């Protein structure tokens, strides 16, 4: 019998990207092959996101397309994985007749069994959350490459009032330090050059007394020519120890994603973010003292219930003070079941759009100014391959996560470190000439 072929489309955050690799790992081990595209697949999974309403609308749109394919190929199995499966559960199957399976983030081990249920004429349903599942022992299926995502924690206990994640991903739990280190060793042998450790709030990582700083130090020691990144840090519990660990380890990238969400203490309190703007700004100052040259990015929500123009201007003020290298900015989207859902969504959409556009414009200006200041400096770049626009150019990123473009050369290949002298910038990209092919990895050029 021919192997059944599976295809997964991944939406949402990097956790989902890592989970899709886990799912492929599980299915591959159980005799399923990997399809090139939807059309050649026997099983199609959408690994979904619920964080904002527009994320879910995209999935409904995609299901509409899949229906046309399934009408011609009724034996094709369609499954919803991830956060939307967890949030909407069997409602999805009742509402959308083409959906054969709904499987939430903690039930992926059961996928082979649930597929058997579908092949015997039933529906495959697995939406229980777990307090212990970390998939510690499962080897994700990865294409060879340079960069890998590794989930080191699952779930979230923070319960920010706007956020659906604690409901779709369940309680917080950590993978064992040993299993993470083993996976990184394996990636190093396979030639990977960068790993990103993932968790909704990595600062509360805890494995038998080892905290996140211990984990980072252990991962960094596996292979000093490998860059190590992580996301996300909650501003409440970013420890000094973590900052010193980043400063002491050359291959721990000098880049921290530290979502502020709002610049107004009143709004932060309504969001249950558990820190003040003053605490946040002190933390930024301290990090800059301990890790010279560290760069920051953030997430910001605009138009949270009761946000006034004054609150909005406080957010603008924080952005001006911190001068982030990058920011992910969103309009508030009410999510059923969250605490904020019971507050009136009273900032009208036009006003949200206006405030969002203001902070997007501001961030662009700041990014451009920060990049302009790099003209004339030399940056160490991990070469990721040819640039998207032309194979006369190659692209890579700095330690601080900025994209750099430089002329291709036969002596330079993917996975090398090169020093690039920056001569031109935009708000999103650095351009320059290679001045040195680095023998050995160092975080920055000399
Ligand atoms: N655990 C991470 C990421 C959570 S989701 C963190 O705490 O930062 C990524 C971002 O989506 C959040 O930081 C927040 O800015 C945004 N977000 C979450 N829920 C939202 C909602 N209901 N409406 C708009 N943006 C939201
Ligand atoms: Fe959501 Fe807050 Fe948890 Fe982040 S820390 S996932 S925003 S509840
Ligand atoms: Fe979305 Fe779930 Fe990630 S809601 S942002 S896919 S944790």
Tab-separated table of C-alpha atoms and ligand atoms in Angstrom:
chain	number	residue	atom	x	y	z
A	1	UNK	CA	0.000	0.000	0.000
A	2	UNK	CA	1.241	3.480	-0.797
A	3	UNK	CA	2.056	5.748	2.097
A	4	UNK	CA	-0.539	8.417	2.787
A	5	UNK	CA	0.874	11.888	2.161
A	6	UNK	CA	0.392	14.761	4.599
A	7	UNK	CA	0.595	18.497	3.998
A	8	UNK	CA	0.564	21.125	6.773
A	9	UNK	CA	-0.039	24.829	6.374
A	10	UNK	CA	1.146	26.837	9.352
A	11	UNK	CA	-0.384	30.113	10.574
A	12	UNK	CA	0.286	32.200	13.685
A	13	UNK	CA	3.438	32.389	15.757
A	14	UNK	CA	6.744	30.519	15.753
A	15	UNK	CA	5.343	28.089	18.325
A	16	UNK	CA	3.092	26.834	15.583
A	17	UNK	CA	6.017	26.553	13.182
A	18	UNK	CA	7.798	24.404	15.784
A	19	UNK	CA	4.621	22.413	16.442
A	20	UNK	CA	4.117	21.657	12.750
A	21	UNK	CA	7.606	20.117	12.706
A	22	UNK	CA	6.645	18.082	15.749
A	23	UNK	CA	3.454	16.899	14.049
A	24	UNK	CA	5.399	15.887	10.933
A	25	UNK	CA	7.877	14.072	13.197
A	26	UNK	CA	5.055	12.103	14.828
A	27	UNK	CA	3.310	11.270	11.565
A	28	UNK	CA	6.488	10.399	9.715
A	29	UNK	CA	7.351	7.874	12.409
A	30	UNK	CA	3.893	6.374	12.016
A	31	UNK	CA	4.187	5.680	8.315
A	32	UNK	CA	2.943	8.911	6.728
A	33	UNK	CA	4.875	10.638	3.960
A	34	UNK	CA	5.159	14.358	3.311
A	35	UNK	CA	3.267	15.858	0.385
A	36	UNK	CA	4.726	18.665	-1.729
A	37	UNK	CA	1.482	20.609	-1.870
A	38	UNK	CA	-2.239	20.486	-1.110
A	39	UNK	CA	-3.093	18.923	-4.463
A	40	UNK	CA	-0.929	15.849	-3.960
A	41	UNK	CA	-1.910	15.424	-0.295
A	42	UNK	CA	-4.159	12.732	1.201
A	43	UNK	CA	-4.329	14.671	4.454
A	44	UNK	CA	-4.268	18.471	4.784
A	45	UNK	CA	-3.795	20.117	8.157
A	46	UNK	CA	-4.141	23.816	8.907
A	47	UNK	CA	-2.160	24.665	12.050
A	48	UNK	CA	-4.125	27.681	13.177
A	49	UNK	CA	-3.958	30.858	15.284
A	50	UNK	CA	-6.695	32.543	17.356
A	51	UNK	CA	-4.839	35.541	18.702
A	52	UNK	CA	-6.887	38.112	16.760
A	53	UNK	CA	-10.136	37.813	14.853
A	54	UNK	CA	-8.436	38.432	11.500
A	55	UNK	CA	-6.196	35.388	12.099
A	56	UNK	CA	-9.311	33.226	12.359
A	57	UNK	CA	-10.982	34.879	9.367
A	58	UNK	CA	-7.991	33.895	7.241
A	59	UNK	CA	-8.549	30.265	8.184
A	60	UNK	CA	-12.245	30.428	7.272
A	61	UNK	CA	-11.186	31.876	3.927
A	62	UNK	CA	-8.696	29.066	3.406
A	63	UNK	CA	-11.312	26.451	4.313
A	64	UNK	CA	-13.451	27.915	1.541
A	65	UNK	CA	-10.634	27.205	-0.972
A	66	UNK	CA	-10.088	23.714	0.401
A	67	UNK	CA	-13.773	22.949	-0.052
A	68	UNK	CA	-13.417	23.387	-3.813
A	69	UNK	CA	-10.537	20.900	-3.789
A	70	UNK	CA	-12.348	18.459	-1.525
A	71	UNK	CA	-15.467	18.569	-3.718
A	72	UNK	CA	-13.321	17.045	-6.473
A	73	UNK	CA	-11.361	14.792	-4.116
A	74	UNK	CA	-13.783	13.729	-1.348
A	75	UNK	CA	-11.344	11.230	0.171
A	76	UNK	CA	-8.951	14.051	1.159
A	77	UNK	CA	-8.874	14.434	4.952
A	78	UNK	CA	-9.018	18.026	6.273
A	79	UNK	CA	-7.920	18.716	9.852
A	80	UNK	CA	-7.677	21.829	12.006
A	81	UNK	CA	-4.753	21.853	14.450
A	82	UNK	CA	-3.505	24.485	16.863
A	83	UNK	CA	-5.125	27.300	18.777
A	84	UNK	CA	-8.356	27.604	16.787
A	85	UNK	CA	-8.986	23.877	17.186
A	86	UNK	CA	-8.595	24.288	20.922
A	87	UNK	CA	-10.759	27.402	21.103
A	88	UNK	CA	-13.667	26.290	18.940
A	89	UNK	CA	-13.451	22.521	19.476
A	90	UNK	CA	-16.229	20.460	17.867
A	91	UNK	CA	-18.084	23.624	16.814
A	92	UNK	CA	-15.682	23.689	13.891
A	93	UNK	CA	-16.804	20.256	12.751
A	94	UNK	CA	-20.467	21.120	13.189
A	95	UNK	CA	-20.135	24.406	11.322
A	96	UNK	CA	-17.798	23.330	8.548
A	97	UNK	CA	-18.808	20.024	7.092
A	98	UNK	CA	-15.515	19.554	5.295
A	99	UNK	CA	-13.546	19.421	8.563
A	100	UNK	CA	-12.788	15.821	9.578
A	101	UNK	CA	-10.490	16.482	12.510
A	102	UNK	CA	-9.935	19.055	15.269
A	103	UNK	CA	-6.816	18.510	17.329
A	104	UNK	CA	-5.482	21.009	19.880
A	105	UNK	CA	-1.820	21.675	20.780
A	106	UNK	CA	-1.562	19.105	23.577
A	107	UNK	CA	-3.022	16.133	21.699
A	108	UNK	CA	-0.634	15.754	18.757
A	109	UNK	CA	0.634	12.388	19.996
A	110	UNK	CA	-2.821	11.011	19.224
A	111	UNK	CA	-2.817	12.157	15.578
A	112	UNK	CA	-2.082	8.704	14.098
A	113	UNK	CA	-4.890	7.190	16.179
A	114	UNK	CA	-7.282	10.027	15.313
A	115	UNK	CA	-6.497	9.641	11.618
A	116	UNK	CA	-7.447	5.959	11.956
A	117	UNK	CA	-10.773	7.075	13.410
A	118	UNK	CA	-11.359	9.241	10.333
A	119	UNK	CA	-10.397	6.400	7.994
A	120	UNK	CA	-12.975	4.221	9.781
A	121	UNK	CA	-15.671	6.785	9.028
A	122	UNK	CA	-15.619	8.871	12.216
A	123	UNK	CA	-14.403	12.323	13.156
A	124	UNK	CA	-10.984	12.753	14.805
A	125	UNK	CA	-11.356	14.881	17.912
A	126	UNK	CA	-8.624	15.633	20.466
A	127	UNK	CA	-8.968	18.903	22.332
A	128	UNK	CA	-7.907	18.183	25.904
A	129	UNK	CA	-5.223	20.384	27.395
A	130	UNK	CA	-2.486	18.811	29.474
A	131	UNK	CA	-0.524	20.003	32.479
A	132	UNK	CA	2.492	17.890	31.617
A	133	UNK	CA	2.818	17.321	27.856
A	134	UNK	CA	6.066	18.815	26.511
A	135	UNK	CA	6.811	16.365	23.661
A	136	UNK	CA	10.256	16.052	25.245
A	137	UNK	CA	11.032	12.736	23.592
A	138	UNK	CA	9.823	13.563	20.095
A	139	UNK	CA	12.265	14.478	17.359
A	140	UNK	CA	10.687	17.143	15.141
A	141	UNK	CA	10.909	16.665	11.393
A	142	UNK	CA	13.083	19.437	9.966
A	143	UNK	CA	14.328	20.240	6.512
A	144	UNK	CA	18.089	20.753	6.523
A	145	UNK	CA	18.863	24.395	6.988
A	146	UNK	CA	20.606	27.009	9.042
A	147	UNK	CA	18.022	28.073	11.560
A	148	UNK	CA	15.761	26.057	13.865
A	149	UNK	CA	12.985	26.865	16.338
A	150	UNK	CA	12.880	24.905	19.579
A	151	UNK	CA	9.957	25.119	21.984
A	152	UNK	CA	11.363	25.000	25.496
A	153	UNK	CA	8.074	25.716	27.235
A	154	UNK	CA	4.415	25.322	26.466
A	155	UNK	CA	1.370	27.219	27.698
A	156	UNK	CA	1.093	30.489	29.602
A	157	UNK	CA	-0.031	31.382	33.127
A	158	UNK	CA	0.081	35.156	32.771
A	159	UNK	CA	-3.542	35.742	31.790
A	160	UNK	CA	-3.133	39.164	30.223
A	161	UNK	CA	-6.773	40.214	30.025
A	162	UNK	CA	-6.879	40.556	26.208
A	163	UNK	CA	-5.153	37.289	25.409
A	164	UNK	CA	-6.560	33.960	24.320
A	165	UNK	CA	-3.274	32.027	24.562
A	166	UNK	CA	-3.702	30.718	28.159
A	167	UNK	CA	-7.007	29.216	26.976
A	168	UNK	CA	-5.719	27.697	23.759
A	169	UNK	CA	-2.360	26.485	25.048
A	170	UNK	CA	-3.134	25.704	28.667
A	171	UNK	CA	-0.927	25.897	31.741
A	172	UNK	CA	2.744	26.710	31.659
A	173	UNK	CA	5.245	23.820	31.673
A	174	UNK	CA	8.935	23.491	30.801
A	175	UNK	CA	10.807	20.907	28.792
A	176	UNK	CA	13.817	19.343	30.460
A	177	UNK	CA	17.127	21.170	30.030
A	178	UNK	CA	18.779	17.908	29.018
A	179	UNK	CA	16.377	17.241	26.168
A	180	UNK	CA	16.789	20.779	24.811
A	181	UNK	CA	20.594	20.526	24.950
A	182	UNK	CA	20.451	17.148	23.204
A	183	UNK	CA	18.354	18.582	20.414
A	184	UNK	CA	20.772	21.491	19.978
A	185	UNK	CA	23.728	19.067	19.842
A	186	UNK	CA	21.937	17.171	17.110
A	187	UNK	CA	21.292	20.401	15.177
A	188	UNK	CA	24.925	21.419	15.518
A	189	UNK	CA	26.077	18.122	14.016
A	190	UNK	CA	23.645	18.642	11.141
A	191	UNK	CA	25.233	22.028	10.410
A	192	UNK	CA	22.598	24.380	11.809
A	193	UNK	CA	24.006	27.808	12.694
A	194	UNK	CA	21.206	29.382	14.681
A	195	UNK	CA	18.628	28.187	17.197
A	196	UNK	CA	15.762	30.196	18.643
A	197	UNK	CA	14.345	29.030	21.956
A	198	UNK	CA	10.608	29.593	22.209
A	199	UNK	CA	8.095	30.102	24.986
A	200	UNK	CA	5.226	32.529	25.646
A	201	UNK	CA	7.156	33.729	28.673
A	202	UNK	CA	10.609	32.167	28.706
A	203	UNK	CA	11.598	33.935	31.925
A	204	UNK	CA	9.507	31.548	33.963
A	205	UNK	CA	11.344	28.506	32.536
A	206	UNK	CA	12.048	26.069	35.349
A	207	UNK	CA	13.387	22.548	35.145
A	208	UNK	CA	14.306	20.996	38.468
A	209	UNK	CA	15.880	24.238	39.705
A	210	UNK	CA	17.447	25.319	36.404
A	211	UNK	CA	16.110	28.689	35.271
A	212	UNK	CA	16.104	30.217	31.800
A	213	UNK	CA	19.559	31.785	32.230
A	214	UNK	CA	20.926	28.316	33.056
A	215	UNK	CA	19.239	26.886	29.985
A	216	UNK	CA	20.619	29.637	27.732
A	217	UNK	CA	24.135	29.165	29.100
A	218	UNK	CA	23.920	25.405	28.531
A	219	UNK	CA	22.618	25.836	24.986
A	220	UNK	CA	25.228	28.479	24.150
A	221	UNK	CA	28.004	26.121	25.295
A	222	UNK	CA	26.968	23.365	22.880
A	223	UNK	CA	28.544	25.018	19.849
A	224	UNK	CA	30.123	28.476	20.035
A	225	UNK	CA	29.783	28.928	16.288
A	226	UNK	CA	26.022	28.708	16.612
A	227	UNK	CA	23.933	31.785	17.349
A	228	UNK	CA	21.295	31.473	20.043
A	229	UNK	CA	18.154	33.620	20.146
A	230	UNK	CA	15.037	33.456	22.286
A	231	UNK	CA	11.517	34.823	22.526
A	232	UNK	CA	9.414	36.027	24.415
A	233	UNK	CA	10.474	37.765	27.627
A	234	UNK	CA	7.860	39.221	29.924
A	235	UNK	CA	9.056	42.524	31.427
A	236	UNK	CA	7.980	41.522	34.910
A	237	UNK	CA	10.460	38.728	35.427
A	238	UNK	CA	13.474	39.400	33.238
A	239	UNK	CA	16.281	38.714	35.718
A	240	UNK	CA	19.706	40.347	36.121
A	241	UNK	CA	21.177	36.866	35.881
A	242	UNK	CA	19.682	36.511	32.406
A	243	UNK	CA	21.156	39.861	31.317
A	244	UNK	CA	24.618	38.898	32.609
A	245	UNK	CA	24.370	35.525	30.893
A	246	UNK	CA	23.690	37.260	27.562
A	247	UNK	CA	26.595	39.650	28.180
A	248	UNK	CA	28.999	36.830	29.030
A	249	UNK	CA	28.226	34.523	26.106
A	250	UNK	CA	29.343	35.852	22.746
A	251	UNK	CA	26.990	33.625	20.786
A	252	UNK	CA	23.865	34.627	22.749
A	253	UNK	CA	22.465	37.341	20.501
A	254	UNK	CA	22.270	40.879	21.825
A	255	UNK	CA	18.630	41.193	20.976
A	256	UNK	CA	15.651	41.103	23.328
A	257	UNK	CA	12.006	41.029	22.332
A	258	UNK	CA	10.358	42.744	25.283
A	259	UNK	CA	6.688	43.537	24.587
A	260	UNK	CA	5.481	46.687	26.329
A	261	UNK	CA	1.860	46.551	24.963
A	262	UNK	CA	1.034	50.100	26.170
A	263	UNK	CA	2.762	53.163	27.579
A	264	UNK	CA	-0.042	53.978	30.022
A	265	UNK	CA	0.069	52.542	33.540
A	266	UNK	CA	-3.713	52.669	33.735
A	267	UNK	CA	-4.038	50.546	30.573
A	268	UNK	CA	-1.233	48.199	31.663
A	269	UNK	CA	-3.173	47.545	34.830
A	270	UNK	CA	-6.386	46.852	32.915
A	271	UNK	CA	-4.356	44.480	30.755
A	272	UNK	CA	-3.018	42.703	33.875
A	273	UNK	CA	0.531	43.191	32.638
A	274	UNK	CA	1.837	43.429	36.262
A	275	UNK	CA	4.550	46.075	35.621
A	276	UNK	CA	4.605	49.847	35.289
A	277	UNK	CA	6.115	51.953	32.535
A	278	UNK	CA	8.725	53.143	35.064
A	279	UNK	CA	9.778	49.564	35.842
A	280	UNK	CA	9.909	48.802	32.133
A	281	UNK	CA	12.099	51.802	31.279
A	282	UNK	CA	14.443	51.017	34.202
A	283	UNK	CA	14.773	47.496	32.889
A	284	UNK	CA	15.709	48.786	29.431
A	285	UNK	CA	18.343	51.088	30.969
A	286	UNK	CA	19.765	48.274	33.052
A	287	UNK	CA	19.931	45.916	30.087
A	288	UNK	CA	21.752	48.593	28.074
A	289	UNK	CA	24.293	49.022	30.875
A	290	UNK	CA	24.922	45.293	31.238
A	291	UNK	CA	24.843	44.428	27.507
A	292	UNK	CA	26.356	47.296	25.515
A	293	UNK	CA	24.779	47.557	22.072
A	294	UNK	CA	21.760	45.394	22.928
A	295	UNK	CA	18.766	46.005	20.686
A	296	UNK	CA	15.084	45.718	21.541
A	297	UNK	CA	11.847	44.968	19.791
A	298	UNK	CA	8.330	45.153	21.163
A	299	UNK	CA	4.647	44.358	20.692
A	300	UNK	CA	2.054	47.108	21.037
A	301	UNK	CA	-1.734	46.911	21.149
A	302	UNK	CA	-3.620	49.999	20.134
A	303	UNK	CA	-7.206	50.814	21.089
A	304	UNK	CA	-7.555	48.611	24.166
A	305	UNK	CA	-10.913	49.328	25.938
A	306	UNK	CA	-11.027	52.867	27.434
A	307	UNK	CA	-7.736	53.900	25.765
A	308	UNK	CA	-7.856	57.690	25.473
A	309	UNK	CA	-5.810	59.897	23.205
A	310	UNK	CA	-3.714	60.689	26.265
A	311	UNK	CA	-2.994	56.977	26.903
A	312	UNK	CA	-2.071	56.600	23.241
A	313	UNK	CA	0.368	59.504	23.469
A	314	UNK	CA	2.007	57.789	26.448
A	315	UNK	CA	2.659	54.795	24.191
A	316	UNK	CA	4.166	57.145	21.624
A	317	UNK	CA	6.319	58.568	24.409
A	318	UNK	CA	7.655	55.130	25.446
A	319	UNK	CA	8.539	54.383	21.825
A	320	UNK	CA	10.453	57.674	21.601
A	321	UNK	CA	12.249	56.918	24.840
A	322	UNK	CA	13.245	53.317	24.122
A	323	UNK	CA	13.864	53.717	20.386
A	324	UNK	CA	13.100	50.112	19.479
A	325	UNK	CA	14.855	48.455	16.570
A	326	UNK	CA	11.544	46.919	15.609
A	327	UNK	CA	7.924	46.717	16.704
A	328	UNK	CA	4.929	44.481	15.996
A	329	UNK	CA	1.840	46.624	16.284
A	330	UNK	CA	-1.782	45.479	16.416
A	331	UNK	CA	-5.296	46.818	16.763
A	332	UNK	CA	-7.026	45.423	19.828
A	333	UNK	CA	-9.285	42.521	18.909
A	334	UNK	CA	-11.810	41.281	21.524
A	335	UNK	CA	-11.490	37.540	22.202
A	336	UNK	CA	-14.367	35.621	23.694
A	337	UNK	CA	-13.660	34.074	27.078
A	338	UNK	CA	-10.957	36.590	28.043
A	339	UNK	CA	-11.478	39.121	30.832
A	340	UNK	CA	-11.242	42.085	28.488
A	341	UNK	CA	-14.074	40.632	26.427
A	342	UNK	CA	-16.405	41.795	29.184
A	343	UNK	CA	-15.123	45.377	28.843
A	344	UNK	CA	-16.752	47.491	26.158
A	345	UNK	CA	-14.661	47.640	22.960
A	346	UNK	CA	-15.209	51.397	22.961
A	347	UNK	CA	-12.429	52.738	20.733
A	348	UNK	CA	-13.992	52.755	17.299
A	349	UNK	CA	-12.232	51.050	14.454
A	350	UNK	CA	-11.429	54.275	12.598
A	351	UNK	CA	-9.707	55.657	15.682
A	352	UNK	CA	-7.790	52.383	16.229
A	353	UNK	CA	-6.610	52.516	12.621
A	354	UNK	CA	-5.502	56.118	13.014
A	355	UNK	CA	-3.547	55.421	16.214
A	356	UNK	CA	-2.018	52.298	14.690
A	357	UNK	CA	-0.860	54.225	11.626
A	358	UNK	CA	0.719	56.877	13.840
A	359	UNK	CA	2.825	54.367	15.735
A	360	UNK	CA	3.747	52.481	12.552
A	361	UNK	CA	5.001	55.740	10.993
A	362	UNK	CA	6.886	56.610	14.171
A	363	UNK	CA	8.555	53.201	14.341
A	364	UNK	CA	9.604	53.470	10.708
A	365	UNK	CA	11.224	56.817	11.372
A	366	UNK	CA	13.058	55.470	14.435
A	367	UNK	CA	14.226	52.319	12.629
A	368	UNK	CA	15.572	54.445	9.806
A	369	UNK	CA	17.405	56.746	12.227
A	370	UNK	CA	18.942	53.790	14.083
A	371	UNK	CA	20.011	52.176	10.819
A	372	UNK	CA	21.424	55.463	9.495
A	373	UNK	CA	23.682	55.602	12.529
A	374	UNK	CA	25.223	52.292	11.380
A	375	UNK	CA	26.526	53.716	8.079
A	376	UNK	CA	30.314	53.379	8.103
A	377	UNK	CA	30.335	50.680	10.771
A	378	UNK	CA	31.214	47.025	10.195
A	379	UNK	CA	28.726	44.317	11.193
A	380	UNK	CA	29.192	40.573	11.502
A	381	UNK	CA	26.596	38.786	9.390
A	382	UNK	CA	25.522	35.152	9.330
A	383	UNK	CA	25.023	34.453	5.622
A	384	UNK	CA	21.585	32.947	5.005
A	385	UNK	CA	21.672	32.636	1.217
A	386	UNK	CA	20.999	34.646	-1.903
A	387	UNK	CA	18.904	37.770	-1.576
A	388	UNK	CA	15.267	37.377	-2.500
A	389	UNK	CA	15.535	39.793	-5.390
A	390	UNK	CA	18.738	38.720	-7.126
A	391	UNK	CA	21.401	36.019	-6.957
A	392	UNK	CA	24.047	38.683	-7.527
A	393	UNK	CA	23.488	39.546	-3.859
A	394	UNK	CA	23.478	37.587	-0.643
A	395	UNK	CA	21.537	38.226	2.557
A	396	UNK	CA	22.030	37.544	6.213
A	397	UNK	CA	21.396	39.021	9.619
A	398	UNK	CA	23.342	40.840	12.284
A	399	UNK	CA	23.498	39.655	15.853
A	400	UNK	CA	20.819	42.282	16.568
A	401	UNK	CA	18.520	40.671	13.976
A	402	UNK	CA	18.810	43.250	11.188
A	403	UNK	CA	18.820	42.083	7.579
A	404	UNK	CA	21.955	42.965	5.591
A	405	UNK	CA	22.474	42.646	1.816
A	406	UNK	CA	25.887	42.485	0.120
A	407	UNK	CA	27.357	41.381	-3.234
A	408	UNK	CA	27.647	37.607	-3.705
A	409	UNK	CA	31.133	36.138	-4.024
A	410	UNK	CA	32.292	32.611	-4.882
A	411	UNK	CA	34.178	32.334	-1.588
A	412	UNK	CA	31.074	33.068	0.466
A	413	UNK	CA	28.380	30.531	1.104
A	414	UNK	CA	25.359	29.956	3.279
A	415	UNK	CA	26.308	29.466	6.920
A	416	UNK	CA	29.502	31.571	6.743
A	417	UNK	CA	30.083	34.593	8.909
A	418	UNK	CA	31.219	37.714	7.071
A	419	UNK	CA	32.031	41.252	8.142
A	420	UNK	CA	30.114	43.807	6.111
A	421	UNK	CA	30.880	47.521	6.032
A	422	UNK	CA	27.532	49.308	5.859
A	423	UNK	CA	27.248	52.037	3.228
A	424	UNK	CA	23.495	52.475	2.686
A	425	UNK	CA	20.325	51.709	4.697
A	426	UNK	CA	16.535	51.742	4.625
A	427	UNK	CA	14.295	51.420	7.682
A	428	UNK	CA	14.258	47.636	7.188
A	429	UNK	CA	17.603	46.735	5.575
A	430	UNK	CA	21.342	47.418	5.674
A	431	UNK	CA	23.474	47.341	2.490
A	432	UNK	CA	27.255	47.111	2.251
A	433	UNK	CA	30.478	45.440	1.078
A	434	UNK	CA	32.167	42.395	2.567
A	435	UNK	CA	35.476	43.399	4.153
A	436	UNK	CA	36.375	40.096	5.778
A	437	UNK	CA	35.309	36.449	5.773
A	438	UNK	CA	35.398	35.506	9.418
A	439	UNK	CA	37.433	32.510	10.488
A	440	UNK	CA	35.614	32.046	13.683
A	441	UNK	CA	32.356	33.325	15.067
A	442	UNK	CA	32.313	36.437	17.173
A	443	UNK	CA	29.167	38.368	18.019
A	444	UNK	CA	30.426	41.556	16.427
A	445	UNK	CA	33.033	42.621	13.950
A	446	UNK	CA	36.316	44.066	15.177
B	1	LIG	N1	3.631	35.597	24.889
B	1	LIG	C1	3.991	36.598	23.998
B	1	LIG	C2	3.218	36.628	22.695
B	1	LIG	C3	1.742	36.637	22.762
B	1	LIG	S1	0.841	36.849	21.281
B	1	LIG	C4	3.924	37.874	24.751
B	1	LIG	O1	3.445	37.931	25.857
B	1	LIG	O2	4.411	38.852	24.250
B	1	LIG	C5	1.735	38.121	20.445
B	1	LIG	C6	1.191	39.498	20.593
B	1	LIG	O3	-0.124	39.582	20.087
B	1	LIG	C7	1.059	40.008	22.005
B	1	LIG	O4	2.277	40.444	22.521
B	1	LIG	C8	0.078	41.135	21.839
B	1	LIG	O5	0.721	42.343	21.498
B	1	LIG	C9	-0.761	40.698	20.664
B	1	LIG	N2	-2.116	40.309	21.065
B	1	LIG	C10	-2.468	39.302	21.889
B	1	LIG	N3	-3.820	39.284	22.055
B	1	LIG	C11	-4.320	40.307	21.310
B	1	LIG	C12	-5.636	40.819	21.082
B	1	LIG	N4	-6.709	40.280	21.661
B	1	LIG	N5	-5.764	41.870	20.236
B	1	LIG	C13	-4.685	42.436	19.662
B	1	LIG	N6	-3.427	42.012	19.851
B	1	LIG	C14	-3.227	40.947	20.677
B	2	LIG	FE1	-0.784	36.186	26.165
B	2	LIG	FE2	0.191	37.603	28.146
B	2	LIG	FE3	0.698	34.996	28.019
B	2	LIG	FE4	1.822	36.652	26.281
B	2	LIG	S1	2.175	36.648	28.492
B	2	LIG	S2	0.850	34.710	25.812
B	2	LIG	S3	0.240	38.191	25.964
B	2	LIG	S4	-1.304	35.925	28.347
B	3	LIG	FE1	-1.649	32.373	17.671
B	3	LIG	FE2	-1.682	30.352	19.291
B	3	LIG	FE3	0.607	31.469	18.640
B	3	LIG	S1	-3.138	31.993	19.276
B	3	LIG	S2	0.025	33.589	18.327
B	3	LIG	S3	-0.739	30.420	17.277
B	3	LIG	S4	0.068	30.606	20.604
